[in-house]
mmCIF file of C-alpha atoms and ligand atoms in Angstrom:
data_model
loop_
_atom_site.group_PDB
_atom_site.id
_atom_site.type_symbol
_atom_site.label_atom_id
_atom_site.label_comp_id
_atom_site.label_asym_id
_atom_site.label_seq_id
_atom_site.Cartn_x
_atom_site.Cartn_y
_atom_site.Cartn_z
ATOM 1 C CA MET A 1 -43.673 -59.424 -26.350
ATOM 2 C CA PRO A 2 -43.743 -57.064 -29.561
ATOM 3 C CA MET A 3 -47.244 -57.906 -29.973
ATOM 4 C CA SER A 4 -48.098 -55.565 -27.135
ATOM 5 C CA VAL A 5 -47.250 -52.475 -29.436
ATOM 6 C CA LEU A 6 -50.622 -53.313 -31.271
ATOM 7 C CA SER A 7 -54.155 -54.076 -29.782
ATOM 8 C CA LEU A 8 -57.385 -54.911 -31.504
ATOM 9 C CA THR A 9 -58.563 -51.461 -30.398
ATOM 10 C CA ASP A 10 -55.565 -50.054 -32.419
ATOM 11 C CA VAL A 11 -56.755 -51.916 -35.439
ATOM 12 C CA TYR A 12 -60.508 -50.693 -35.280
ATOM 13 C CA ARG A 13 -59.143 -47.086 -34.375
ATOM 14 C CA ALA A 14 -57.028 -47.272 -37.510
ATOM 15 C CA ARG A 15 -60.173 -48.497 -39.305
ATOM 16 C CA ARG A 16 -62.101 -45.324 -38.435
ATOM 17 C CA ARG A 17 -58.962 -42.993 -39.181
ATOM 18 C CA ILE A 18 -58.564 -44.305 -42.827
ATOM 19 C CA GLU A 19 -62.384 -44.824 -43.533
ATOM 20 C CA GLY A 20 -63.359 -42.696 -46.652
ATOM 21 C CA ARG A 21 -59.685 -42.410 -47.816
ATOM 22 C CA VAL A 22 -58.954 -46.109 -48.484
ATOM 23 C CA CYS A 23 -61.192 -48.596 -50.174
ATOM 24 C CA ARG A 24 -62.801 -51.520 -48.277
ATOM 25 C CA THR A 25 -61.758 -53.794 -51.279
ATOM 26 C CA PRO A 26 -64.074 -56.608 -52.809
ATOM 27 C CA LEU A 27 -63.429 -60.166 -51.720
ATOM 28 C CA VAL A 28 -64.665 -62.520 -54.614
ATOM 29 C CA GLU A 29 -64.476 -66.232 -54.927
ATOM 30 C CA SER A 30 -62.168 -67.635 -57.588
ATOM 31 C CA PRO A 31 -64.223 -70.728 -59.376
ATOM 32 C CA SER A 32 -61.308 -72.080 -60.903
ATOM 33 C CA LEU A 33 -58.917 -71.968 -57.965
ATOM 34 C CA THR A 34 -61.843 -73.304 -55.783
ATOM 35 C CA ALA A 35 -61.987 -76.245 -58.111
ATOM 36 C CA GLN A 36 -58.196 -76.636 -57.778
ATOM 37 C CA ALA A 37 -57.985 -76.755 -54.194
ATOM 38 C CA GLY A 38 -61.391 -78.556 -53.241
ATOM 39 C CA VAL A 39 -62.549 -75.896 -50.817
ATOM 40 C CA PRO A 40 -63.768 -72.296 -51.450
ATOM 41 C CA VAL A 41 -60.979 -69.834 -52.547
ATOM 42 C CA TYR A 42 -61.286 -66.320 -52.471
ATOM 43 C CA LEU A 43 -59.376 -63.346 -53.661
ATOM 44 C CA LYS A 44 -59.043 -60.195 -51.718
ATOM 45 C CA LEU A 45 -58.706 -57.269 -54.256
ATOM 46 C CA GLU A 46 -56.359 -54.656 -53.145
ATOM 47 C CA THR A 47 -55.556 -54.207 -56.867
ATOM 48 C CA VAL A 48 -58.631 -51.916 -56.693
ATOM 49 C CA GLN A 49 -56.980 -49.151 -54.234
ATOM 50 C CA PRO A 50 -56.664 -45.844 -55.590
ATOM 51 C CA THR A 51 -52.885 -46.282 -55.975
ATOM 52 C CA GLY A 52 -53.154 -49.866 -56.980
ATOM 53 C CA SER A 53 -51.847 -51.502 -53.878
ATOM 54 C CA PHE A 54 -52.787 -52.203 -50.104
ATOM 55 C CA LYS A 55 -49.772 -49.733 -49.128
ATOM 56 C CA LEU A 56 -52.436 -47.100 -49.112
ATOM 57 C CA ARG A 57 -53.970 -48.424 -45.716
ATOM 58 C CA GLY A 58 -50.701 -48.409 -43.645
ATOM 59 C CA ALA A 59 -49.403 -45.270 -45.208
ATOM 60 C CA THR A 60 -52.794 -43.387 -44.891
ATOM 61 C CA HIS A 61 -53.100 -44.488 -41.237
ATOM 62 C CA ALA A 62 -49.631 -43.449 -40.259
ATOM 63 C CA LEU A 63 -50.073 -40.080 -41.865
ATOM 64 C CA ALA A 64 -53.580 -39.452 -40.334
ATOM 65 C CA VAL A 65 -52.080 -39.954 -36.818
ATOM 66 C CA LEU A 66 -49.218 -37.537 -37.686
ATOM 67 C CA ALA A 67 -51.824 -35.045 -38.934
ATOM 68 C CA GLU A 68 -53.768 -35.494 -35.514
ATOM 69 C CA GLN A 69 -50.377 -34.593 -33.887
ATOM 70 C CA GLY A 70 -49.991 -31.517 -35.893
ATOM 71 C CA GLY A 71 -47.350 -33.120 -38.202
ATOM 72 C CA GLN A 72 -47.225 -31.076 -41.630
ATOM 73 C CA ARG A 73 -44.366 -32.613 -43.695
ATOM 74 C CA VAL A 74 -43.480 -36.465 -44.469
ATOM 75 C CA VAL A 75 -40.578 -38.005 -46.238
ATOM 76 C CA THR A 76 -39.821 -41.293 -47.583
ATOM 77 C CA ALA A 77 -37.472 -42.786 -50.087
ATOM 78 C CA SER A 78 -39.575 -45.433 -51.883
ATOM 79 C CA THR A 79 -40.224 -45.414 -55.348
ATOM 80 C CA GLY A 80 -42.703 -48.220 -55.533
ATOM 81 C CA ASN A 81 -45.998 -48.752 -53.814
ATOM 82 C CA HIS A 82 -45.161 -47.261 -50.530
ATOM 83 C CA GLY A 83 -43.952 -43.897 -52.201
ATOM 84 C CA ARG A 84 -47.092 -43.751 -54.217
ATOM 85 C CA ALA A 85 -49.315 -44.595 -51.047
ATOM 86 C CA VAL A 86 -47.426 -41.618 -49.027
ATOM 87 C CA ALA A 87 -47.864 -39.148 -51.919
ATOM 88 C CA HIS A 88 -51.517 -39.996 -52.199
ATOM 89 C CA ALA A 89 -52.223 -40.126 -48.477
ATOM 90 C CA ALA A 90 -50.279 -36.707 -47.651
ATOM 91 C CA ARG A 91 -52.547 -35.133 -50.464
ATOM 92 C CA SER A 92 -55.780 -36.657 -49.212
ATOM 93 C CA LEU A 93 -54.890 -35.433 -45.745
ATOM 94 C CA GLY A 94 -53.666 -31.878 -46.801
ATOM 95 C CA ILE A 95 -49.920 -32.360 -45.590
ATOM 96 C CA GLU A 96 -46.671 -32.132 -47.644
ATOM 97 C CA ALA A 97 -45.049 -35.261 -49.017
ATOM 98 C CA ALA A 98 -41.454 -35.525 -50.330
ATOM 99 C CA VAL A 99 -40.035 -38.492 -51.985
ATOM 100 C CA CYS A 100 -36.093 -39.196 -52.399
ATOM 101 C CA MET A 101 -35.026 -41.044 -55.426
ATOM 102 C CA SER A 102 -31.821 -41.578 -57.040
ATOM 103 C CA SER A 103 -31.197 -40.311 -60.763
ATOM 104 C CA LEU A 104 -31.396 -43.971 -61.849
ATOM 105 C CA VAL A 105 -35.205 -44.269 -61.172
ATOM 106 C CA PRO A 106 -37.050 -44.306 -64.514
ATOM 107 C CA ARG A 107 -38.984 -41.374 -65.638
ATOM 108 C CA ASN A 108 -42.389 -42.867 -65.364
ATOM 109 C CA LYS A 109 -41.865 -43.727 -61.972
ATOM 110 C CA VAL A 110 -40.823 -40.199 -61.062
ATOM 111 C CA ASP A 111 -43.798 -38.692 -63.055
ATOM 112 C CA ALA A 112 -46.163 -41.017 -61.222
ATOM 113 C CA VAL A 113 -45.106 -39.877 -57.927
ATOM 114 C CA ARG A 114 -45.168 -36.203 -58.951
ATOM 115 C CA ALA A 115 -48.419 -36.603 -60.360
ATOM 116 C CA LEU A 116 -49.688 -37.595 -56.924
ATOM 117 C CA GLY A 117 -48.650 -33.920 -55.729
ATOM 118 C CA ALA A 118 -45.605 -35.148 -53.965
ATOM 119 C CA GLN A 119 -42.315 -33.223 -54.225
ATOM 120 C CA VAL A 120 -39.481 -35.229 -55.989
ATOM 121 C CA HIS A 121 -35.782 -34.875 -54.507
ATOM 122 C CA ILE A 122 -33.435 -36.503 -57.097
ATOM 123 C CA VAL A 123 -30.302 -37.262 -55.213
ATOM 124 C CA GLY A 124 -27.115 -39.258 -56.096
ATOM 125 C CA LYS A 125 -27.017 -42.532 -58.137
ATOM 126 C CA SER A 126 -28.376 -45.323 -55.628
ATOM 127 C CA GLN A 127 -31.208 -46.105 -53.256
ATOM 128 C CA ASP A 128 -28.952 -45.742 -50.531
ATOM 129 C CA GLY A 129 -28.179 -42.183 -51.299
ATOM 130 C CA ALA A 130 -31.855 -41.618 -51.384
ATOM 131 C CA GLU A 131 -32.203 -43.118 -47.989
ATOM 132 C CA VAL A 132 -29.755 -40.936 -46.804
ATOM 133 C CA GLU A 133 -31.352 -37.811 -48.053
ATOM 134 C CA ALA A 134 -34.709 -38.747 -46.667
ATOM 135 C CA ASN A 135 -33.076 -39.168 -43.271
ATOM 136 C CA ARG A 136 -31.345 -35.744 -43.496
ATOM 137 C CA LEU A 137 -34.550 -34.181 -44.321
ATOM 138 C CA ALA A 138 -36.161 -35.884 -41.158
ATOM 139 C CA ARG A 139 -33.314 -34.673 -39.035
ATOM 140 C CA GLU A 140 -32.778 -31.082 -40.405
ATOM 141 C CA ALA A 141 -35.606 -30.081 -42.047
ATOM 142 C CA GLY A 142 -38.818 -30.990 -39.988
ATOM 143 C CA TYR A 143 -39.760 -34.063 -41.973
ATOM 144 C CA VAL A 144 -41.245 -36.971 -40.680
ATOM 145 C CA TYR A 145 -39.825 -40.167 -42.037
ATOM 146 C CA VAL A 146 -42.644 -42.781 -42.694
ATOM 147 C CA PRO A 147 -41.231 -46.353 -43.176
ATOM 148 C CA PRO A 148 -42.704 -48.948 -45.369
ATOM 149 C CA PHE A 149 -43.513 -51.607 -42.933
ATOM 150 C CA ASP A 150 -41.417 -51.375 -39.607
ATOM 151 C CA HIS A 151 -43.897 -48.895 -37.626
ATOM 152 C CA PRO A 152 -46.740 -49.619 -35.501
ATOM 153 C CA ASP A 153 -49.100 -47.173 -37.142
ATOM 154 C CA VAL A 154 -48.150 -48.705 -40.590
ATOM 155 C CA ILE A 155 -48.975 -52.381 -39.053
ATOM 156 C CA ALA A 156 -52.171 -51.091 -37.606
ATOM 157 C CA GLY A 157 -53.101 -49.804 -41.069
ATOM 158 C CA GLN A 158 -52.448 -53.073 -42.784
ATOM 159 C CA ALA A 159 -54.227 -54.936 -40.277
ATOM 160 C CA THR A 160 -57.513 -53.454 -41.321
ATOM 161 C CA LEU A 161 -57.338 -55.771 -44.150
ATOM 162 C CA GLY A 162 -57.378 -58.669 -41.846
ATOM 163 C CA LEU A 163 -60.605 -57.341 -40.314
ATOM 164 C CA GLU A 164 -62.214 -57.055 -43.514
ATOM 165 C CA ILE A 165 -61.283 -60.785 -44.198
ATOM 166 C CA VAL A 166 -62.511 -62.473 -41.149
ATOM 167 C CA GLU A 167 -65.619 -60.219 -41.347
ATOM 168 C CA ALA A 168 -66.377 -61.491 -45.052
ATOM 169 C CA VAL A 169 -65.342 -65.182 -44.536
ATOM 170 C CA PRO A 170 -65.908 -65.949 -40.655
ATOM 171 C CA ASP A 171 -64.855 -69.562 -41.211
ATOM 172 C CA VAL A 172 -61.567 -68.827 -43.079
ATOM 173 C CA ALA A 173 -59.098 -71.613 -42.375
ATOM 174 C CA ASN A 174 -56.010 -70.256 -44.086
ATOM 175 C CA ILE A 175 -54.905 -66.734 -45.047
ATOM 176 C CA VAL A 176 -52.012 -66.625 -47.808
ATOM 177 C CA VAL A 177 -49.981 -63.361 -47.429
ATOM 178 C CA PRO A 178 -47.470 -61.944 -49.871
ATOM 179 C CA LEU A 179 -44.322 -61.689 -47.762
ATOM 180 C CA SER A 180 -41.388 -59.107 -47.758
ATOM 181 C CA GLY A 181 -40.892 -56.430 -44.917
ATOM 182 C CA GLY A 182 -43.770 -58.147 -43.018
ATOM 183 C CA GLY A 183 -45.827 -55.179 -42.276
ATOM 184 C CA LEU A 184 -48.721 -56.741 -44.112
ATOM 185 C CA PHE A 185 -48.235 -60.143 -42.475
ATOM 186 C CA ALA A 186 -47.825 -58.997 -39.206
ATOM 187 C CA GLY A 187 -50.896 -56.835 -39.309
ATOM 188 C CA VAL A 188 -53.377 -59.243 -41.239
ATOM 189 C CA ALA A 189 -52.021 -62.136 -38.959
ATOM 190 C CA PHE A 190 -52.416 -60.209 -35.723
ATOM 191 C CA ALA A 191 -56.211 -59.058 -36.646
ATOM 192 C CA ALA A 192 -57.031 -62.728 -37.891
ATOM 193 C CA LYS A 193 -55.775 -64.698 -34.984
ATOM 194 C CA ALA A 194 -57.425 -62.219 -32.561
ATOM 195 C CA ALA A 195 -60.568 -63.196 -34.317
ATOM 196 C CA ASN A 196 -59.726 -66.957 -34.335
ATOM 197 C CA ALA A 197 -56.420 -68.554 -33.074
ATOM 198 C CA ALA A 198 -56.686 -71.446 -35.288
ATOM 199 C CA ILE A 199 -56.390 -69.628 -38.599
ATOM 200 C CA ARG A 200 -53.429 -70.953 -40.609
ATOM 201 C CA MET A 201 -51.201 -67.924 -41.447
ATOM 202 C CA THR A 202 -48.974 -68.841 -44.609
ATOM 203 C CA GLY A 203 -46.371 -66.311 -45.916
ATOM 204 C CA VAL A 204 -45.304 -66.599 -49.491
ATOM 205 C CA THR A 205 -42.432 -65.137 -51.078
ATOM 206 C CA MET A 206 -39.932 -65.603 -54.013
ATOM 207 C CA ALA A 207 -36.712 -67.820 -53.768
ATOM 208 C CA ARG A 208 -34.744 -64.949 -54.949
ATOM 209 C CA GLY A 209 -33.644 -62.608 -52.295
ATOM 210 C CA ALA A 210 -36.051 -63.529 -49.600
ATOM 211 C CA ALA A 211 -35.069 -61.387 -46.638
ATOM 212 C CA MET A 212 -37.769 -62.160 -44.224
ATOM 213 C CA HIS A 213 -37.450 -66.039 -44.806
ATOM 214 C CA ALA A 214 -33.696 -65.804 -44.291
ATOM 215 C CA SER A 215 -34.101 -63.761 -41.051
ATOM 216 C CA LEU A 216 -36.621 -66.408 -39.749
ATOM 217 C CA ALA A 217 -34.323 -69.140 -40.651
ATOM 218 C CA ALA A 218 -31.481 -67.475 -38.768
ATOM 219 C CA GLY A 219 -33.642 -66.599 -35.989
ATOM 220 C CA LYS A 220 -32.534 -62.668 -36.189
ATOM 221 C CA PRO A 221 -32.735 -60.169 -39.052
ATOM 222 C CA VAL A 222 -30.013 -60.715 -41.616
ATOM 223 C CA LEU A 223 -28.823 -59.304 -44.826
ATOM 224 C CA VAL A 224 -29.435 -61.100 -48.208
ATOM 225 C CA ASP A 225 -28.349 -60.143 -51.781
ATOM 226 C CA GLU A 226 -31.276 -58.150 -53.526
ATOM 227 C CA LEU A 227 -31.864 -60.140 -56.993
ATOM 228 C CA GLU A 228 -33.913 -59.305 -59.848
ATOM 229 C CA THR A 229 -37.436 -61.127 -59.538
ATOM 230 C CA LEU A 230 -40.762 -60.546 -61.115
ATOM 231 C CA ALA A 231 -42.143 -60.057 -57.590
ATOM 232 C CA ASP A 232 -40.225 -56.679 -57.466
ATOM 233 C CA SER A 233 -42.537 -55.372 -54.769
ATOM 234 C CA LEU A 234 -41.182 -58.234 -52.265
ATOM 235 C CA GLY A 235 -37.540 -57.368 -52.718
ATOM 236 C CA GLY A 236 -35.358 -55.237 -50.167
ATOM 237 C CA GLY A 237 -34.220 -56.058 -46.840
ATOM 238 C CA ILE A 238 -36.237 -56.057 -43.462
ATOM 239 C CA GLY A 239 -33.445 -53.954 -41.587
ATOM 240 C CA LEU A 240 -30.884 -55.295 -39.272
ATOM 241 C CA ASP A 241 -32.487 -52.890 -36.757
ATOM 242 C CA ASN A 242 -35.938 -54.250 -37.242
ATOM 243 C CA ARG A 243 -38.105 -53.654 -34.180
ATOM 244 C CA TYR A 244 -41.696 -54.775 -34.854
ATOM 245 C CA THR A 245 -42.383 -56.942 -37.898
ATOM 246 C CA PHE A 246 -39.687 -59.471 -37.605
ATOM 247 C CA ALA A 247 -40.813 -60.577 -34.110
ATOM 248 C CA MET A 248 -44.380 -60.386 -34.911
ATOM 249 C CA THR A 249 -43.834 -62.517 -38.067
ATOM 250 C CA GLN A 250 -41.712 -65.070 -36.169
ATOM 251 C CA ALA A 251 -44.637 -65.262 -33.441
ATOM 252 C CA LEU A 252 -47.492 -65.592 -36.040
ATOM 253 C CA ILE A 253 -46.286 -67.342 -39.012
ATOM 254 C CA ASP A 254 -47.476 -70.865 -39.372
ATOM 255 C CA GLU A 255 -45.700 -71.731 -42.754
ATOM 256 C CA THR A 256 -43.272 -69.826 -45.321
ATOM 257 C CA LEU A 257 -43.356 -70.850 -48.863
ATOM 258 C CA LEU A 258 -40.696 -69.906 -51.446
ATOM 259 C CA LEU A 259 -41.501 -69.838 -55.114
ATOM 260 C CA ASP A 260 -39.406 -69.579 -58.353
ATOM 261 C CA GLU A 261 -39.674 -67.230 -60.993
ATOM 262 C CA ALA A 262 -41.681 -69.633 -63.532
ATOM 263 C CA SER A 263 -44.228 -70.309 -60.718
ATOM 264 C CA ILE A 264 -44.848 -66.434 -60.096
ATOM 265 C CA ALA A 265 -45.096 -66.125 -63.995
ATOM 266 C CA ARG A 266 -47.633 -68.675 -63.889
ATOM 267 C CA GLY A 267 -49.605 -67.098 -60.997
ATOM 268 C CA ILE A 268 -49.777 -63.607 -63.229
ATOM 269 C CA VAL A 269 -50.947 -65.482 -66.270
ATOM 270 C CA HIS A 270 -53.539 -67.304 -64.295
ATOM 271 C CA ALA A 271 -55.130 -64.123 -62.638
ATOM 272 C CA TYR A 272 -55.144 -62.575 -66.301
ATOM 273 C CA ARG A 273 -56.660 -65.432 -68.044
ATOM 274 C CA GLU A 274 -58.928 -67.026 -65.357
ATOM 275 C CA GLU A 275 -59.884 -64.168 -63.099
ATOM 276 C CA ARG A 276 -59.669 -61.194 -65.767
ATOM 277 C CA LEU A 277 -57.171 -59.502 -63.156
ATOM 278 C CA VAL A 278 -54.199 -57.656 -63.837
ATOM 279 C CA VAL A 279 -51.822 -58.428 -60.976
ATOM 280 C CA GLU A 280 -48.098 -57.693 -60.083
ATOM 281 C CA GLY A 281 -45.683 -60.636 -59.312
ATOM 282 C CA ALA A 282 -45.693 -59.916 -55.655
ATOM 283 C CA ALA A 283 -49.559 -60.122 -55.620
ATOM 284 C CA ALA A 284 -49.829 -63.242 -57.781
ATOM 285 C CA VAL A 285 -47.575 -65.487 -55.436
ATOM 286 C CA GLY A 286 -50.628 -67.055 -53.363
ATOM 287 C CA ILE A 287 -52.385 -67.849 -56.497
ATOM 288 C CA ALA A 288 -48.960 -69.508 -57.715
ATOM 289 C CA ALA A 289 -48.641 -71.395 -54.549
ATOM 290 C CA LEU A 290 -52.088 -72.798 -54.911
ATOM 291 C CA LEU A 291 -51.621 -73.931 -58.429
ATOM 292 C CA ASP A 292 -47.899 -75.646 -57.521
ATOM 293 C CA GLY A 293 -50.079 -77.293 -54.905
ATOM 294 C CA VAL A 294 -47.712 -76.485 -52.278
ATOM 295 C CA LEU A 295 -50.278 -74.822 -49.692
ATOM 296 C CA ARG A 296 -50.501 -77.538 -46.614
ATOM 297 C CA THR A 297 -54.103 -77.142 -46.490
ATOM 298 C CA LYS A 298 -54.610 -80.108 -48.603
ATOM 299 C CA PRO A 299 -56.862 -82.224 -47.778
ATOM 300 C CA ALA A 300 -58.844 -79.151 -47.540
ATOM 301 C CA ARG A 301 -60.190 -78.029 -44.074
ATOM 302 C CA GLY A 302 -61.815 -74.853 -44.894
ATOM 303 C CA PRO A 303 -61.967 -71.595 -46.977
ATOM 304 C CA ILE A 304 -58.772 -70.184 -48.295
ATOM 305 C CA VAL A 305 -58.231 -66.252 -48.752
ATOM 306 C CA LEU A 306 -55.395 -65.232 -51.037
ATOM 307 C CA ILE A 307 -54.509 -61.631 -50.940
ATOM 308 C CA ALA A 308 -53.879 -59.654 -54.592
ATOM 309 C CA THR A 309 -52.000 -57.212 -53.019
ATOM 310 C CA GLY A 310 -51.325 -55.033 -56.046
ATOM 311 C CA ALA A 311 -51.623 -54.216 -59.793
ATOM 312 C CA ASN A 312 -48.633 -52.343 -60.512
ATOM 313 C CA ILE A 313 -46.739 -54.549 -63.121
ATOM 314 C CA ASP A 314 -45.061 -52.746 -65.829
ATOM 315 C CA ILE A 315 -47.497 -53.135 -68.529
ATOM 316 C CA ASP A 316 -44.708 -54.268 -71.071
ATOM 317 C CA VAL A 317 -43.579 -57.294 -68.826
ATOM 318 C CA HIS A 318 -47.236 -58.117 -68.397
ATOM 319 C CA ARG A 319 -47.778 -58.131 -72.207
ATOM 320 C CA LYS A 320 -44.722 -60.560 -72.652
ATOM 321 C CA LEU A 321 -45.781 -62.899 -70.177
ATOM 322 C CA ILE A 322 -49.344 -63.095 -71.492
ATOM 323 C CA ALA A 323 -47.857 -63.501 -75.150
ATOM 324 C CA ALA A 324 -45.263 -66.350 -74.024
ATOM 325 C CA SER A 325 -47.954 -68.184 -72.210
ATOM 326 C CA GLU A 326 -49.903 -68.249 -75.410
ATOM 327 C CA ARG A 327 -47.394 -69.439 -77.694
ATOM 328 C CA SER A 328 -46.277 -72.208 -75.589
ATOM 329 C CA ASP A 329 -49.019 -72.547 -73.258
ATOM 330 C CA THR A 330 -46.286 -72.926 -70.335
ATOM 331 C CA THR A 331 -44.109 -70.085 -69.081
ATOM 332 C CA THR A 332 -41.254 -72.335 -67.461
ATOM 333 C CA SER A 333 -38.541 -70.826 -69.655
ATOM 334 C CA SER A 334 -39.662 -67.057 -68.469
ATOM 335 C CA THR A 335 -37.251 -65.399 -66.514
ATOM 336 C CA PRO A 336 -36.926 -61.528 -65.813
ATOM 337 C CA ALA A 337 -33.831 -61.486 -67.977
ATOM 338 C CA ASP A 338 -35.825 -62.983 -70.897
ATOM 339 C CA LEU A 339 -38.765 -60.289 -70.476
ATOM 340 C CA LYS A 340 -36.279 -57.470 -70.589
ATOM 341 C CA SER A 341 -35.067 -58.371 -74.166
HETATM 342 C C1 PLP B 1 -45.204 -53.776 -50.075
HETATM 343 C C2 PLP B 1 -45.861 -55.241 -50.877
HETATM 344 C C3 PLP B 1 -45.854 -56.441 -50.366
HETATM 345 C C4 PLP B 1 -45.462 -56.915 -48.946
HETATM 346 O O1 PLP B 1 -45.556 -56.002 -47.793
HETATM 347 P P1 PLP B 1 -44.492 -55.940 -46.652
HETATM 348 O O2 PLP B 1 -45.516 -55.367 -45.579
HETATM 349 O O3 PLP B 1 -43.356 -55.504 -46.911
HETATM 350 O O4 PLP B 1 -44.208 -57.449 -46.284
HETATM 351 C C5 PLP B 1 -46.756 -57.338 -51.113
HETATM 352 N N1 PLP B 1 -47.368 -57.115 -52.349
HETATM 353 C C6 PLP B 1 -47.122 -55.599 -52.714
HETATM 354 C C7 PLP B 1 -47.786 -55.525 -54.117
HETATM 355 C C8 PLP B 1 -46.496 -54.592 -52.018
HETATM 356 O O5 PLP B 1 -46.320 -53.429 -52.497
#
């Protein structure tokens, strides 16, 4: 069983290691979503983490374990939420971080990682080239590569979110988790089902380029084409050599939902207008699934928790989505392409 890589003791240990470096985030009831669902609906606000996403949990835990073992240098190739989280965690633990990026990464993302104190290595013209350089630094220069999801210490860090949910809502019936590489899903589902095996675990992702969904359907990790989507933090593959998150997700998932772009846009707009929250596309999928009425908890069996995983949306994209919704009161025509124009 892949589950044996993680025990509940590991998760409690992870919580102690990250305490004081990662927020214990608020969990708030949403009156509008509660009215919609007919059961209490809560939002777990990872948007308030210092780097704007839950990825700080797994990265901080993995780096804390490394620091205990005397590790001094870490490297990653992520320019998104994981890259920020590694940079922030490294600074908080007093170790060195390098982030490899291609020359095509926008200036603002490069600056954001530098501002967190990481060294930026610009190499080549593609994400693949950046990965190659990160692996080279790991092989030849004494850096430890920190993967974004497929690592037991990362999964244990994300699992602390599951502990917080079951402690705050002991009778939770359904937890809805944005799904990409599956580190978040595997961790939260492990902790939640350890508390109560009857908790229904739903993974939600975008229809455009959902690697974990395609892999679950195929019964093994498969490649999918990466497509532009509003839920950009859910893009990317799960790795053909996936070791942990595929098997754990396969074992723990009760339902997978795929959403189109218009629905994700509605989720972002709802979060802003009704909850006064700025969320990125990846974080809006739970809200969107509930608004679409596709969660199978109807008729209601008990409280639902949606994880608002991150706030890091391009502010121009956000502004355009809100403006478009105000013009038409519907966002059905919004696609990522429209928003770039
Ligand atoms: C990474 C990420 C996810 C998905 O997490 P996985 O562990 O890759 O499944 C969801 N939302 C946000 C905001 C993320 O950054």
